[in-house]
Every structure is written in structure tokens, then in C-alpha cells.
mmCIF file of C-alpha atoms in Angstrom:
data_model
loop_
_atom_site.group_PDB
_atom_site.id
_atom_site.type_symbol
_atom_site.label_atom_id
_atom_site.label_comp_id
_atom_site.label_asym_id
_atom_site.label_seq_id
_atom_site.Cartn_x
_atom_site.Cartn_y
_atom_site.Cartn_z
ATOM 1 C CA MET A 1466 66.299 94.931 276.196
ATOM 2 C CA GLN A 1467 67.988 97.294 278.625
ATOM 3 C CA SER A 1468 65.265 99.287 280.596
ATOM 4 C CA SER A 1469 65.644 102.712 281.862
ATOM 5 C CA PHE A 1470 63.334 101.891 284.643
ATOM 6 C CA PRO A 1471 64.747 101.085 288.114
ATOM 7 C CA SER A 1472 65.138 97.305 289.172
ATOM 8 C CA SER A 1473 62.330 95.449 290.974
ATOM 9 C CA ASN A 1474 63.878 96.700 294.274
ATOM 10 C CA SER A 1475 60.602 98.155 296.007
ATOM 11 C CA GLN A 1476 62.466 101.212 297.338
ATOM 12 C CA ASN A 1477 63.708 102.140 293.897
ATOM 13 C CA LEU A 1478 60.164 101.783 292.524
ATOM 14 C CA VAL A 1479 58.812 103.981 295.222
ATOM 15 C CA GLU A 1480 61.413 106.705 294.488
ATOM 16 C CA ALA A 1481 61.034 106.440 290.724
ATOM 17 C CA SER A 1482 57.157 106.679 291.231
ATOM 18 C CA SER A 1483 57.510 109.680 293.383
ATOM 19 C CA ILE A 1484 59.921 111.419 290.974
ATOM 20 C CA ASN A 1485 57.641 110.731 287.946
ATOM 21 C CA MET A 1486 54.654 111.927 289.874
ATOM 22 C CA ASP A 1487 56.556 115.040 290.740
ATOM 23 C CA ILE A 1488 57.462 115.499 287.130
ATOM 24 C CA LEU A 1489 53.797 115.074 286.190
ATOM 25 C CA THR A 1490 52.707 117.538 288.846
ATOM 26 C CA GLN A 1491 55.087 120.141 287.633
ATOM 27 C CA LEU A 1492 53.954 119.466 284.076
ATOM 28 C CA GLN A 1493 50.315 119.986 285.162
ATOM 29 C CA ASP A 1494 50.979 123.077 286.982
ATOM 30 C CA SER A 1495 52.968 124.463 284.075
ATOM 31 C CA ILE A 1496 50.114 123.617 281.675
ATOM 32 C CA ASP A 1497 47.847 125.440 284.113
ATOM 33 C CA SER A 1498 50.013 128.495 284.325
ATOM 34 C CA ILE A 1499 50.515 128.718 280.550
ATOM 35 C CA SER A 1500 46.785 128.540 280.096
ATOM 36 C CA ARG A 1501 46.283 131.445 282.554
ATOM 37 C CA MET A 1502 48.919 133.386 280.593
ATOM 38 C CA PHE A 1503 47.124 133.011 277.508
ATOM 39 C CA PHE A 1504 43.900 134.024 279.058
ATOM 40 C CA VAL A 1505 45.505 137.150 280.432
ATOM 41 C CA VAL A 1506 46.990 138.040 277.027
ATOM 42 C CA VAL A 1507 43.701 137.609 275.230
ATOM 43 C CA HIS A 1508 42.026 139.582 277.819
ATOM 44 C CA HIS A 1509 44.440 142.295 277.517
ATOM 45 C CA LEU A 1510 44.430 142.306 273.810
ATOM 46 C CA ASN A 1511 40.679 142.681 273.738
ATOM 47 C CA THR A 1512 40.483 145.546 276.439
ATOM 48 C CA GLN A 1513 43.524 147.704 275.801
ATOM 49 C CA ASP A 1514 44.817 149.702 272.790
ATOM 50 C CA PRO A 1515 47.356 147.325 271.272
ATOM 51 C CA SER A 1516 49.572 150.359 270.053
ATOM 52 C CA LYS A 1517 49.844 151.586 273.863
ATOM 53 C CA SER A 1518 51.024 148.247 275.239
ATOM 54 C CA LYS A 1519 53.827 147.103 273.283
ATOM 55 C CA ASP A 1520 56.182 146.472 276.064
ATOM 56 C CA ALA A 1521 53.361 144.519 277.944
ATOM 57 C CA GLN A 1522 53.022 142.545 274.867
ATOM 58 C CA GLN A 1523 56.615 141.862 274.696
ATOM 59 C CA GLU A 1524 56.825 140.792 278.358
ATOM 60 C CA HIS A 1525 53.915 138.433 277.712
ATOM 61 C CA VAL A 1526 55.591 136.866 274.887
ATOM 62 C CA GLN A 1527 58.718 136.353 276.739
ATOM 63 C CA ASP A 1528 56.783 134.782 279.749
ATOM 64 C CA ILE A 1529 54.957 132.452 277.380
ATOM 65 C CA CYS A 1530 58.057 131.381 275.663
ATOM 66 C CA LYS A 1531 59.824 130.725 278.928
ATOM 67 C CA LYS A 1532 56.884 128.565 280.301
ATOM 68 C CA ALA A 1533 56.661 126.689 276.950
ATOM 69 C CA LYS A 1534 60.478 125.838 277.313
ATOM 70 C CA GLN A 1535 59.867 124.598 280.855
ATOM 71 C CA ILE A 1536 57.048 122.475 279.683
ATOM 72 C CA GLU A 1537 59.251 120.865 276.861
ATOM 73 C CA LEU A 1538 61.977 120.241 279.456
ATOM 74 C CA LEU A 1539 59.551 118.337 281.811
ATOM 75 C CA ILE A 1540 58.158 116.446 278.957
ATOM 76 C CA ASP A 1541 61.671 115.425 277.852
ATOM 77 C CA ALA A 1542 62.280 114.445 281.572
ATOM 78 C CA LEU A 1543 59.470 111.797 281.572
ATOM 79 C CA PRO A 1544 60.382 108.262 281.392
ATOM 80 C CA GLY A 1545 60.019 106.301 278.196
ATOM 81 C CA ILE A 1546 60.308 109.494 276.075
ATOM 82 C CA ASN A 1547 63.357 107.952 274.384
ATOM 83 C CA HIS A 1548 61.654 104.727 273.702
ATOM 84 C CA SER A 1549 59.422 103.671 270.881
ATOM 85 C CA GLU A 1550 55.693 102.856 271.514
ATOM 86 C CA ALA A 1551 56.340 99.023 271.138
ATOM 87 C CA GLU A 1552 59.378 99.417 273.699
ATOM 88 C CA GLN A 1553 57.150 101.114 276.002
ATOM 89 C CA ILE A 1554 54.626 98.435 275.654
ATOM 90 C CA GLU A 1555 57.207 95.768 276.436
ATOM 91 C CA ILE A 1556 58.276 97.778 279.383
ATOM 92 C CA LEU A 1557 54.718 98.024 280.740
ATOM 93 C CA LYS A 1558 54.264 94.209 280.171
ATOM 94 C CA SER A 1559 57.545 93.592 282.158
ATOM 95 C CA LEU A 1560 56.381 95.902 284.954
ATOM 96 C CA ASP A 1561 53.004 94.303 285.029
ATOM 97 C CA GLN A 1562 54.567 90.820 285.610
ATOM 98 C CA GLU A 1563 56.829 92.260 288.279
ATOM 99 C CA LEU A 1564 53.755 93.450 289.943
ATOM 100 C CA LYS A 1565 51.899 90.354 289.756
ATOM 101 C CA ALA A 1566 54.941 88.490 291.237
ATOM 102 C CA ALA A 1567 55.097 90.917 294.129
ATOM 103 C CA ASN A 1568 51.272 90.596 294.639
ATOM 104 C CA GLU A 1569 51.628 86.894 294.833
ATOM 105 C CA GLU A 1570 54.351 87.085 297.257
ATOM 106 C CA TYR A 1571 52.396 89.471 299.337
ATOM 107 C CA ILE A 1572 49.325 87.174 299.317
ATOM 108 C CA LYS A 1573 51.605 84.217 300.365
ATOM 109 C CA ALA A 1574 53.136 86.274 303.194
ATOM 110 C CA VAL A 1575 49.687 87.310 304.504
ATOM 111 C CA GLN A 1576 48.678 83.668 304.413
ATOM 112 C CA ASP A 1577 51.886 82.604 306.232
ATOM 113 C CA ALA A 1578 51.387 85.258 308.863
ATOM 114 C CA GLY A 1579 47.588 84.009 309.375
ATOM 115 C CA MET A 1580 49.139 80.405 309.801
ATOM 116 C CA ILE A 1581 51.610 81.783 312.296
ATOM 117 C CA GLN A 1582 48.899 83.784 314.191
ATOM 118 C CA LYS A 1583 46.861 80.682 314.330
ATOM 119 C CA SER A 1584 49.651 78.548 315.573
ATOM 120 C CA LEU A 1585 50.641 81.001 318.226
ATOM 121 C CA ILE A 1586 47.010 81.427 319.342
ATOM 122 C CA LYS A 1587 46.744 77.536 319.736
ATOM 123 C CA THR A 1588 50.144 77.313 321.526
ATOM 124 C CA PHE A 1589 49.169 80.152 324.013
ATOM 125 C CA TYR A 1590 45.697 78.458 324.540
ATOM 126 C CA ASN A 1591 47.362 75.043 325.172
ATOM 127 C CA ASN A 1592 49.871 76.580 327.652
ATOM 128 C CA ASN A 1593 46.986 78.262 329.474
ATOM 129 C CA LEU A 1594 45.118 74.821 329.662
ATOM 130 C CA ASN A 1595 48.246 73.183 330.881
ATOM 131 C CA ASN A 1596 49.001 75.882 333.551
ATOM 132 C CA GLN A 1597 45.235 75.668 334.817
ATOM 133 C CA SER A 1598 45.392 71.824 334.983
ATOM 134 C CA ILE A 1599 48.866 71.930 336.788
ATOM 135 C CA SER A 1600 47.439 74.578 339.291
ATOM 136 C CA PHE A 1601 44.311 72.333 340.023
ATOM 137 C CA LYS A 1602 46.731 69.307 340.613
ATOM 138 C CA ASN A 1603 48.475 71.194 343.377
ATOM 139 C CA TYR A 1604 45.270 71.717 345.361
#
């Protein structure tokens, strides 16, 4: 199955994550904005004479329609929107496997770094002892 998600390259994953979060942030902001628009319209309808504010009503309708279209475009830009639920589940399983493999690789690298650190400390310690014994022999 061909995935629309980036390869396991970590830079691509970071960029994709950033882009997706940006879309989600924009979507959240747009939903908040349209909610405020609805609140303002309801408030105006309840407090003003509807026959006197036809132009304002028309402007509110246009603003809400424009914001709704922006929300629709943001939703369409989300990854996975063109995949069935089963395909999305498979993509998530694949990403989960990649994450587990990357985590195992990270744990191994941390363990290797710890072993190298211990080896370096031991080497420096032994060199220090050898240098001290050499200096005592010279006296």
C-alpha cells in the first residue's frame, strides 16, 4: 500500500508533524472564530430590529460562509482524508512500528554511549595512575 505520509526519515517526520500541527492549529482557530461569529449574529438578532439591519445581516452571512469554506479547505488538507478508516488504521500501525524501531535504536545508542563513557573514564583513570607511578619512579 502506498502511503501519503513521509518516509521514516526523521527530518521529514518532524516537518510533516509541524505542518499537520499548523493545519490543526489553523482549524482550531477557524472553528473558534466561526463560533464567535455565530455568537455575534445571535446577539445582534436578539438586540436589534431585524428590518433595520439587512446589510449587517448580509455581511454576517458572507463572513460565516467564507469562514466555513476556509474550515472545509483546512479539513481537506489534513493527512489521511483520502484514505478509508481501514487504510488509516494500517498507516497508524505502520507508523507505530517505525516509532518502536526508532525507540529501540535510541535505547541502544544510549546504552552504547554509556559503555563508551565508562570505557573513557576507565582509560583516563588508568592513564592517571600510570602517570602518577611514573612520576614516583623518577624521584
